[in-house]
Short mmCIF file of N, CA, C and O in Angstrom, two decimals:
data_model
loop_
_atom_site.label_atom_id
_atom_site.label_comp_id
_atom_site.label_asym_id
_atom_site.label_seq_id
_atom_site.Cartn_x
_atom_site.Cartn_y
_atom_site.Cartn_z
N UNK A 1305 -11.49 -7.29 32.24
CA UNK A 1305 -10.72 -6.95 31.07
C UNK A 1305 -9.75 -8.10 30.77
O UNK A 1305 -9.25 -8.65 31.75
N UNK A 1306 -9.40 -8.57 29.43
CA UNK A 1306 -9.10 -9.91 28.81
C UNK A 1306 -7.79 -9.11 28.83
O UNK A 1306 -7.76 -7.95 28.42
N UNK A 1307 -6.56 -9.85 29.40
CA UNK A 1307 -4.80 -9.83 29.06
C UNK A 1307 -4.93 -9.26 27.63
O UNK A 1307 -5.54 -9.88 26.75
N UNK A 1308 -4.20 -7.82 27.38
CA UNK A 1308 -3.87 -7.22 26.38
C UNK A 1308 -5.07 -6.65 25.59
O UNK A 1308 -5.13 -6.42 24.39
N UNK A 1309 -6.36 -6.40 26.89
CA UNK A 1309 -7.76 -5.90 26.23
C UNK A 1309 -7.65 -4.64 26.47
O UNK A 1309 -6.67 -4.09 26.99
N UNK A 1310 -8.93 -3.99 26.01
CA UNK A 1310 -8.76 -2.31 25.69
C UNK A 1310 -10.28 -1.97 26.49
O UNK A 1310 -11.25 -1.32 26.10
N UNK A 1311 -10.00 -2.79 27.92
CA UNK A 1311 -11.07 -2.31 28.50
C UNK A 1311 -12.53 -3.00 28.10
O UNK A 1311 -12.66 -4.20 28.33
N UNK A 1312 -13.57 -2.29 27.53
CA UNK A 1312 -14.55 -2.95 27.24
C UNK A 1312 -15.23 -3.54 25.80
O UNK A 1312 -16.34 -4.04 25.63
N UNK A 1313 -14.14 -3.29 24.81
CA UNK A 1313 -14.01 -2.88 23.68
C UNK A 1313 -13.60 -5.02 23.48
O UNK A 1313 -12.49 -5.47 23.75
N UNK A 1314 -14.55 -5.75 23.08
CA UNK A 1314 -14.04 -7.47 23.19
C UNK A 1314 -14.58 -7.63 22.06
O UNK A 1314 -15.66 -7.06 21.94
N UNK A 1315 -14.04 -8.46 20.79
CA UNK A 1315 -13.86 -9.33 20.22
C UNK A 1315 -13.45 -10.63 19.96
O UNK A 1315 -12.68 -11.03 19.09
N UNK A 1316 -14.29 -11.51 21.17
CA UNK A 1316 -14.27 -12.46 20.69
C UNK A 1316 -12.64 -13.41 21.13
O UNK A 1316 -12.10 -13.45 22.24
N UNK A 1317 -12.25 -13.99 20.03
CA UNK A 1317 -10.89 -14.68 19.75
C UNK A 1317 -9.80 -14.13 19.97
O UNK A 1317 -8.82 -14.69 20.44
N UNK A 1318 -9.88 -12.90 19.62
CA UNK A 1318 -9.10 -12.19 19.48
C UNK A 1318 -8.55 -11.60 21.19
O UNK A 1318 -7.37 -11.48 21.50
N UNK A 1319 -9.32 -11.40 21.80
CA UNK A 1319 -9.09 -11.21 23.25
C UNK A 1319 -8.47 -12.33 23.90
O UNK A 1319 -8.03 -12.13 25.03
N UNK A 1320 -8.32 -13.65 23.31
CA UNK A 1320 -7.67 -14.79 24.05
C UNK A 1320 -6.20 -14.76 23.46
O UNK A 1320 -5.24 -15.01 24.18
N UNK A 1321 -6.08 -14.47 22.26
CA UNK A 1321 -4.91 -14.38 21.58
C UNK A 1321 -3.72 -13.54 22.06
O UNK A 1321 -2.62 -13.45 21.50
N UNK A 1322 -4.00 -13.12 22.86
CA UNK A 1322 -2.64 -12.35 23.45
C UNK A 1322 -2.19 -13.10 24.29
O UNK A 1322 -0.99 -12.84 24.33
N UNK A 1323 -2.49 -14.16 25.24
CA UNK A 1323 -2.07 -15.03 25.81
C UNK A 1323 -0.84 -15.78 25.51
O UNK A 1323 0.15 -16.00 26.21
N UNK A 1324 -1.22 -16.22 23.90
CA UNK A 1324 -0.39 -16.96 22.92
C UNK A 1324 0.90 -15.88 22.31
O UNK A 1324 2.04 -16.24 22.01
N UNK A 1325 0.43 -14.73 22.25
CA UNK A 1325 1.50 -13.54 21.00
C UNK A 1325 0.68 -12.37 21.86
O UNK A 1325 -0.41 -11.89 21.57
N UNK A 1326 1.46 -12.08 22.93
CA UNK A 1326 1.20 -10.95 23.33
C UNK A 1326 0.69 -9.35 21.91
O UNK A 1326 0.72 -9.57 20.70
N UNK A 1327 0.40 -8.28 22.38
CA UNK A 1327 0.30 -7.53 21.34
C UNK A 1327 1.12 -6.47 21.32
O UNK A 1327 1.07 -5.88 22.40
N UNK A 1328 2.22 -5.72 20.14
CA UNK A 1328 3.14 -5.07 20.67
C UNK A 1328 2.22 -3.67 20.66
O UNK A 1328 1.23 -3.58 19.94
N UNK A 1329 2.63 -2.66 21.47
CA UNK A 1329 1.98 -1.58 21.20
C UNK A 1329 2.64 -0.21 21.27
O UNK A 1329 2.96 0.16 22.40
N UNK A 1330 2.89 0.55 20.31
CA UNK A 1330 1.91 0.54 19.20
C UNK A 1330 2.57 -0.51 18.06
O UNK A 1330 3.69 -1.03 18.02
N UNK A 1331 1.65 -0.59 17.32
CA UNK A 1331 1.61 -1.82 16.37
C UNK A 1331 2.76 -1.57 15.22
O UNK A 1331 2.68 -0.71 14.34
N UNK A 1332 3.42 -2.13 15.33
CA UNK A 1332 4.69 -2.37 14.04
C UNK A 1332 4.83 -2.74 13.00
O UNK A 1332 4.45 -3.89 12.75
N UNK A 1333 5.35 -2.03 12.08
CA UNK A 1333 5.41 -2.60 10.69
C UNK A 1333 6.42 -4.04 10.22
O UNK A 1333 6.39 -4.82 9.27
N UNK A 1334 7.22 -3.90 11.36
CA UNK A 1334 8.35 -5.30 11.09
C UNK A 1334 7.84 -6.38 11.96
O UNK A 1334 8.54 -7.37 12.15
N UNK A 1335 6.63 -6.25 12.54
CA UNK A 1335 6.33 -7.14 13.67
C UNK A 1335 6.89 -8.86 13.22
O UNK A 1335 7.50 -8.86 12.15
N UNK A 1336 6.80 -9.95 13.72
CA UNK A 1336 7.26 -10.91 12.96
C UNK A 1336 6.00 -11.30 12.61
O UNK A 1336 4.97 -10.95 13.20
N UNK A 1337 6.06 -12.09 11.56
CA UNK A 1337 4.63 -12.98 10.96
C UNK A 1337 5.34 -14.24 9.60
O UNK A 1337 6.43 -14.06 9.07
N UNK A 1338 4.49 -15.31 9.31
CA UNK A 1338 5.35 -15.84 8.36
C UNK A 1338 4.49 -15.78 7.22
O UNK A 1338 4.91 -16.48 6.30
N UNK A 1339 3.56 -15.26 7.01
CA UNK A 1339 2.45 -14.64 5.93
C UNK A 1339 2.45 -13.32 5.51
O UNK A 1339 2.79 -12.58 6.43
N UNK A 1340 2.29 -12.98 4.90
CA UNK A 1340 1.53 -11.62 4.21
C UNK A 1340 0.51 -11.25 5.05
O UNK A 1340 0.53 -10.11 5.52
N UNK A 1341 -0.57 -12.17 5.37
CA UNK A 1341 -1.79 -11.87 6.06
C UNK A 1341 -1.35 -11.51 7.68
O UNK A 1341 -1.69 -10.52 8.31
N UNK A 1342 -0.65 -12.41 8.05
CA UNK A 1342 -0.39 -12.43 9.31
C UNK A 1342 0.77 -10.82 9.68
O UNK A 1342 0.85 -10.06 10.65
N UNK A 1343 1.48 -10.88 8.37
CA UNK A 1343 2.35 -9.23 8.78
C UNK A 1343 1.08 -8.24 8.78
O UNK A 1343 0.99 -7.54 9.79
N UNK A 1344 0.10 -8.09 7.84
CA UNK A 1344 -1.34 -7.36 8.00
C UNK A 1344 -1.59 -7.26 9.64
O UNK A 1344 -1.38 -6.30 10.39
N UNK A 1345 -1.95 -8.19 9.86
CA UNK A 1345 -2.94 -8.78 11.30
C UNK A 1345 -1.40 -7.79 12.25
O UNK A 1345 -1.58 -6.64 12.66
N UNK A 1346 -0.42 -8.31 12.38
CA UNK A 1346 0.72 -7.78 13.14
C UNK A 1346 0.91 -6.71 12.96
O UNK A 1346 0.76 -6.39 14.14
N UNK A 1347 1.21 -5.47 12.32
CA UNK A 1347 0.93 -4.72 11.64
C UNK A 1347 -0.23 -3.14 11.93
O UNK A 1347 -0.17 -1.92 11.99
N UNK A 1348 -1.11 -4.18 12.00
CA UNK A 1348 -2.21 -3.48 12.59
C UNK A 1348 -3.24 -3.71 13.00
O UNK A 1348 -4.20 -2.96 12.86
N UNK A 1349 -3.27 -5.12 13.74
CA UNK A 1349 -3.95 -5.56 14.86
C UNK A 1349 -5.42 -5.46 14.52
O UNK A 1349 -6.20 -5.61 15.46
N UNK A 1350 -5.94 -5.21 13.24
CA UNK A 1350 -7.03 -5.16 12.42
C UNK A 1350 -7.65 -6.74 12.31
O UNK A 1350 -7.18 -7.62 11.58
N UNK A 1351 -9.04 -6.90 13.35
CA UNK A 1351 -9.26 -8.06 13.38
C UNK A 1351 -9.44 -9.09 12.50
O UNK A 1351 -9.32 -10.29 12.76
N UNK A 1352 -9.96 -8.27 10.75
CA UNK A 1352 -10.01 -8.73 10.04
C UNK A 1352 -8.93 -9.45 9.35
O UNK A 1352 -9.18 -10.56 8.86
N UNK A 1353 -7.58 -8.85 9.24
CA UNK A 1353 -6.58 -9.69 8.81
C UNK A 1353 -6.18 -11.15 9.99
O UNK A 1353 -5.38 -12.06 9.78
N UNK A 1354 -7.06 -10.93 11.24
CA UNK A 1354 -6.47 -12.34 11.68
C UNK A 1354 -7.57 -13.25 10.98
O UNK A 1354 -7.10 -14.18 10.33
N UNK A 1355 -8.91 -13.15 11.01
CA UNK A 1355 -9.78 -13.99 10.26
C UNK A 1355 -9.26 -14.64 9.26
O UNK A 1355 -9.05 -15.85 9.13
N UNK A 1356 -8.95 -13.27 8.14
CA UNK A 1356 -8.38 -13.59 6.93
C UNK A 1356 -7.26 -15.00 7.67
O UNK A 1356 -7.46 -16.14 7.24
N UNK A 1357 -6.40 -14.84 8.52
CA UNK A 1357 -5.19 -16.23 8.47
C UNK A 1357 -5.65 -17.24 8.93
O UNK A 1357 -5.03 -18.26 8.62
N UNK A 1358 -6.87 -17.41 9.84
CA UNK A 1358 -7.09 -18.28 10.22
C UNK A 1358 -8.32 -19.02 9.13
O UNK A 1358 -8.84 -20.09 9.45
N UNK A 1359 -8.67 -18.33 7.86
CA UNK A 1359 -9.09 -18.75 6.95
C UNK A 1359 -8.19 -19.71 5.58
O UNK A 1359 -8.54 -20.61 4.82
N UNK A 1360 -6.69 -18.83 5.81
CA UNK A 1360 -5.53 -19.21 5.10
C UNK A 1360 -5.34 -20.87 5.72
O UNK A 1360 -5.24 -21.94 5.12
N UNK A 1361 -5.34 -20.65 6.66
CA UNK A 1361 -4.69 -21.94 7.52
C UNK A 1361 -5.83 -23.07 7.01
O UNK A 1361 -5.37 -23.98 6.31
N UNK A 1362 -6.94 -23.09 7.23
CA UNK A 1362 -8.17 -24.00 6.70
C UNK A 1362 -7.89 -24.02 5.43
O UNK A 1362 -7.89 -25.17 5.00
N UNK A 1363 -7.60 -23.09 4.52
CA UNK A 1363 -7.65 -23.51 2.99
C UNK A 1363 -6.47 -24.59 3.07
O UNK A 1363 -6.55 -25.63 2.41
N UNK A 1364 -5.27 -24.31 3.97
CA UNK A 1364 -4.01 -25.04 3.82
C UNK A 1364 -4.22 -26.55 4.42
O UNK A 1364 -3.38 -27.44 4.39
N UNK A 1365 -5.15 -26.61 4.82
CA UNK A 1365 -5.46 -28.06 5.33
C UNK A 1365 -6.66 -28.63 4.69
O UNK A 1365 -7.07 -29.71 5.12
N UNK A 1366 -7.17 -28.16 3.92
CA UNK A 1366 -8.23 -28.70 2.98
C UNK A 1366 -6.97 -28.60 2.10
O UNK A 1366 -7.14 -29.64 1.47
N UNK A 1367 -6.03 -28.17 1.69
CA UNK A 1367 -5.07 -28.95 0.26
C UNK A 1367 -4.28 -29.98 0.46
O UNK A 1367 -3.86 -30.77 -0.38
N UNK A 1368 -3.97 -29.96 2.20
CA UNK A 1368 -3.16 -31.53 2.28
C UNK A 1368 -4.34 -32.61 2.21
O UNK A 1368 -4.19 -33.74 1.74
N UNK A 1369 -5.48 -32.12 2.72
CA UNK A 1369 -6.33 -33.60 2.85
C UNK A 1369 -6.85 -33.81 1.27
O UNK A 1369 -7.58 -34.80 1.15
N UNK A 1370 -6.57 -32.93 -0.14
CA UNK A 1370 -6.87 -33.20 -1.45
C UNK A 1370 -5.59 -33.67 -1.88
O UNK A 1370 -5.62 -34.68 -2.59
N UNK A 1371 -4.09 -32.99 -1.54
CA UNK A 1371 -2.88 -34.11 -1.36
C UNK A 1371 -3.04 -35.29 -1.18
O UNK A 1371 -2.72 -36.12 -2.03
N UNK A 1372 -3.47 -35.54 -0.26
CA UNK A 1372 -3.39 -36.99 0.56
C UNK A 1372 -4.66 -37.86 -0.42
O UNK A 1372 -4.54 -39.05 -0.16
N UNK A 1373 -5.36 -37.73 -1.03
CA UNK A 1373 -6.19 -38.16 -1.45
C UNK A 1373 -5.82 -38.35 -2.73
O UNK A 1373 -6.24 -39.39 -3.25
N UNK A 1374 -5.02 -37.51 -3.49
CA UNK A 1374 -4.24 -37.40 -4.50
C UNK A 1374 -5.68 -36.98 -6.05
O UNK A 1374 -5.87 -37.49 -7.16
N UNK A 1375 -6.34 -35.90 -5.30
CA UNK A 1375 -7.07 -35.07 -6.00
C UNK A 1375 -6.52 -34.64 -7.23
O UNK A 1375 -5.36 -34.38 -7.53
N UNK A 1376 -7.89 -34.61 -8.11
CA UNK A 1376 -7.42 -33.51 -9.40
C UNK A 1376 -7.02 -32.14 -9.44
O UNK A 1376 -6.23 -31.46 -10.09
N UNK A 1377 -8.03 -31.93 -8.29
CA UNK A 1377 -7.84 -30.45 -7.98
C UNK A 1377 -6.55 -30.07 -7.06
O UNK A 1377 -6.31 -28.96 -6.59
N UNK A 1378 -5.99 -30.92 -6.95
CA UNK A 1378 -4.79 -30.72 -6.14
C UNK A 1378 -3.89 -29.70 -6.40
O UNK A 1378 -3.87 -28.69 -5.70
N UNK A 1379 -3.17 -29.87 -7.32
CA UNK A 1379 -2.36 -29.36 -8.07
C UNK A 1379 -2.77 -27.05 -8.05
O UNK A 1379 -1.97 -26.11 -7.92
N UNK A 1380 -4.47 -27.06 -8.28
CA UNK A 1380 -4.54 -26.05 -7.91
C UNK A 1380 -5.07 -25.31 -6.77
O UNK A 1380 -5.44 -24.14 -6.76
N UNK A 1381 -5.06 -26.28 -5.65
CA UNK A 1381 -5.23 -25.84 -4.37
C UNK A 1381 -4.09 -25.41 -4.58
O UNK A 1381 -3.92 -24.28 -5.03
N UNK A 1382 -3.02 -26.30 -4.27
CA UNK A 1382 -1.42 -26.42 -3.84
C UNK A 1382 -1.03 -24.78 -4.44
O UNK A 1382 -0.37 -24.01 -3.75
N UNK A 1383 -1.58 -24.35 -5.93
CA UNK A 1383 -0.65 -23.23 -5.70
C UNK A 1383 -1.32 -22.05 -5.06
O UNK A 1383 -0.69 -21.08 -4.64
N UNK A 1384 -3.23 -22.22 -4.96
CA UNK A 1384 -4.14 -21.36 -4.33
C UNK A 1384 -3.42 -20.64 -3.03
O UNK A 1384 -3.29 -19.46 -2.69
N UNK A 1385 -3.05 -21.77 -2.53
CA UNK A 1385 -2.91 -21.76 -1.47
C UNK A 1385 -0.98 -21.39 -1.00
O UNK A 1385 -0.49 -21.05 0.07
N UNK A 1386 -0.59 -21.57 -1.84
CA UNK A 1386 0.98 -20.93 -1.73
C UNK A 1386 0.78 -19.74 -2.20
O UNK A 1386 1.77 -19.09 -1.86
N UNK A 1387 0.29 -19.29 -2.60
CA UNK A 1387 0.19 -17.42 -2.96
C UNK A 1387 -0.78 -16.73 -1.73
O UNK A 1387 -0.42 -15.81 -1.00
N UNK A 1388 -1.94 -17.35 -1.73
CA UNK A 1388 -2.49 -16.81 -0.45
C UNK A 1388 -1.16 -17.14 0.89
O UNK A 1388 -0.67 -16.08 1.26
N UNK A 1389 -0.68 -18.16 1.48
CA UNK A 1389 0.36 -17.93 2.18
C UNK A 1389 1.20 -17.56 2.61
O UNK A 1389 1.69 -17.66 3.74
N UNK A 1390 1.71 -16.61 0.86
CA UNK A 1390 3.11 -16.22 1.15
C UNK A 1390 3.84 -15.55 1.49
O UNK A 1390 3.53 -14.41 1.15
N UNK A 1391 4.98 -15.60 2.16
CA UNK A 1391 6.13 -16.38 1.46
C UNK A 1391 6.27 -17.57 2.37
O UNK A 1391 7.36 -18.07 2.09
N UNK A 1392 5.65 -18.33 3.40
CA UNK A 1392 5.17 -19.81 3.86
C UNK A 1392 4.91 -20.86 2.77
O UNK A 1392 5.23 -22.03 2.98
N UNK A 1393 4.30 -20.45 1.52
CA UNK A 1393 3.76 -21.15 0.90
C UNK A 1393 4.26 -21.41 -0.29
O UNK A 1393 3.59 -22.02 -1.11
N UNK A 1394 5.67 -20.93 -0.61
CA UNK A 1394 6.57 -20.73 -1.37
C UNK A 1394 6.60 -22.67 -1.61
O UNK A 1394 6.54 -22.94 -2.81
N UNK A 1395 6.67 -23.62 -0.91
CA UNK A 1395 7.12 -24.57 -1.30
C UNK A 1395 5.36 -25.58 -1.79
O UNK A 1395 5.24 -26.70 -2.30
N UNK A 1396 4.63 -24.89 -1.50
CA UNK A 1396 3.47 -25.14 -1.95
C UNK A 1396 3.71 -24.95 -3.54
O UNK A 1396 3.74 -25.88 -4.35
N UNK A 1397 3.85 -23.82 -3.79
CA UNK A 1397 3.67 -23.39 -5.09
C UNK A 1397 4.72 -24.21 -5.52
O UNK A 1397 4.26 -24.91 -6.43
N UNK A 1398 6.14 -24.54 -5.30
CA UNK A 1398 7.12 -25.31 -6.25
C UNK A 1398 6.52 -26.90 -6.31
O UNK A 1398 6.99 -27.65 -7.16
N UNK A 1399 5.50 -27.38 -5.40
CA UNK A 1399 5.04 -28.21 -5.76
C UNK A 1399 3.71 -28.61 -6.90
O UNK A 1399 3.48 -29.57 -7.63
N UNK A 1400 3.11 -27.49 -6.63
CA UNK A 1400 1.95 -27.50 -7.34
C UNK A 1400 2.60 -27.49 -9.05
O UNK A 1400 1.95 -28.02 -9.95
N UNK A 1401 4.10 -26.73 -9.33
CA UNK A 1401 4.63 -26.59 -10.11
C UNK A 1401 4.69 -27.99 -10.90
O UNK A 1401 4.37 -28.32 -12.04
N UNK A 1402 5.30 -28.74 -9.67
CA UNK A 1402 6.22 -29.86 -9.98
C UNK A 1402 4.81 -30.99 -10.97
O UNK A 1402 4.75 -31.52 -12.08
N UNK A 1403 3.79 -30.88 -9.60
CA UNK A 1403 2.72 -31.56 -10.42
C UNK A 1403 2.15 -31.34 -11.97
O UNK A 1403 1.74 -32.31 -12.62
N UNK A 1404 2.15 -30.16 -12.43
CA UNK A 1404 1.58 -29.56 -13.30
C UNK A 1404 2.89 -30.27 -14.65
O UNK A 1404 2.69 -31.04 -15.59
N UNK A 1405 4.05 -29.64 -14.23
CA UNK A 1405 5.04 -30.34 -15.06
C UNK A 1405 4.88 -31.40 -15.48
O UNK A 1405 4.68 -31.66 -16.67
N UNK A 1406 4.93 -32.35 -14.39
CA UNK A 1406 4.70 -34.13 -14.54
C UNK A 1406 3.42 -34.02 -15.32
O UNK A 1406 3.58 -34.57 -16.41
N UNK A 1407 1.96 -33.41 -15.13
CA UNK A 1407 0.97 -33.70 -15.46
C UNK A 1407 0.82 -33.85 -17.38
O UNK A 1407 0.30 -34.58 -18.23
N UNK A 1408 1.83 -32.35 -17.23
CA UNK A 1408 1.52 -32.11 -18.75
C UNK A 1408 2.10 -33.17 -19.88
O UNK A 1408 1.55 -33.59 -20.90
N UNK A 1409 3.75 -33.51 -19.18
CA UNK A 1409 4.44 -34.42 -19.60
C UNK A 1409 3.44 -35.95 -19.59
O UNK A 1409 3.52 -36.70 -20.56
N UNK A 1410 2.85 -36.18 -18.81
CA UNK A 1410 2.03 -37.73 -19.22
C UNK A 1410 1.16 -37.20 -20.39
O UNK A 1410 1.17 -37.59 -21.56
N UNK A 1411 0.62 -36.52 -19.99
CA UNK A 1411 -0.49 -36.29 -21.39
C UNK A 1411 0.22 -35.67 -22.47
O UNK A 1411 -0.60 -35.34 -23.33
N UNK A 1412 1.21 -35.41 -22.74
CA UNK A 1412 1.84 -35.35 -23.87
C UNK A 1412 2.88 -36.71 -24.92
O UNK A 1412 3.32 -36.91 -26.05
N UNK A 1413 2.81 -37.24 -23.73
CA UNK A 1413 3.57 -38.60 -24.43
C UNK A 1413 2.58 -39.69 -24.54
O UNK A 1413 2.91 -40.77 -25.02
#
């Protein structure tokens, strides 16, 4: 039985993860998390909301590497990805803002 397992009942990732964030039990509504998804996953230990973050987290690093590249599509990763995040992603979105501002302003002058 995997630290913080339920006996024979294994999933995977999720059975290693208590190592890292033990699991409180029973499951809490204020648990800490810095996502939406992740208060889900904390919450109620529903394997699917951890997928869901560890899917969040990949979208959030496919928008720095379209950042860094200084993509077209940037601008709407950046806020894709601050709403799926949030409230983490809160400064995503004031950027994606910022771009869109600047953007419109060149093509208007």
């Amino acid at each position: 039985m995997a630290y913080g397992g339920s006996g024979g009942n294994h999933d995977g990732i999720h059975d290693i993860l208590p190592v890292f964030w033990p699991k409180l039990n029973p499951a809490t509504w204020n648990a800490p998390s810095y996502t939406l998804v992740c208060w889900a996953y904390c919450s109620s230990y529903i394997p699917f909301w951890s997928d869901l973050a560890y899917a969040v987290a990949l979208v959030g690093i496919g928008m720095v590497s379209l950042a860094y590249r200084d993509s077209p599509w940037t601008t709407y990763g950046l806020a894709a990805w601050g709403i799926l995040a949030f409230p983490l992603g809160i400064p995503a979105l004031c950027d994606a803002y910022r771009r869109y501002t600047a953007k419109k302003q060149t093509t208007t002058t």
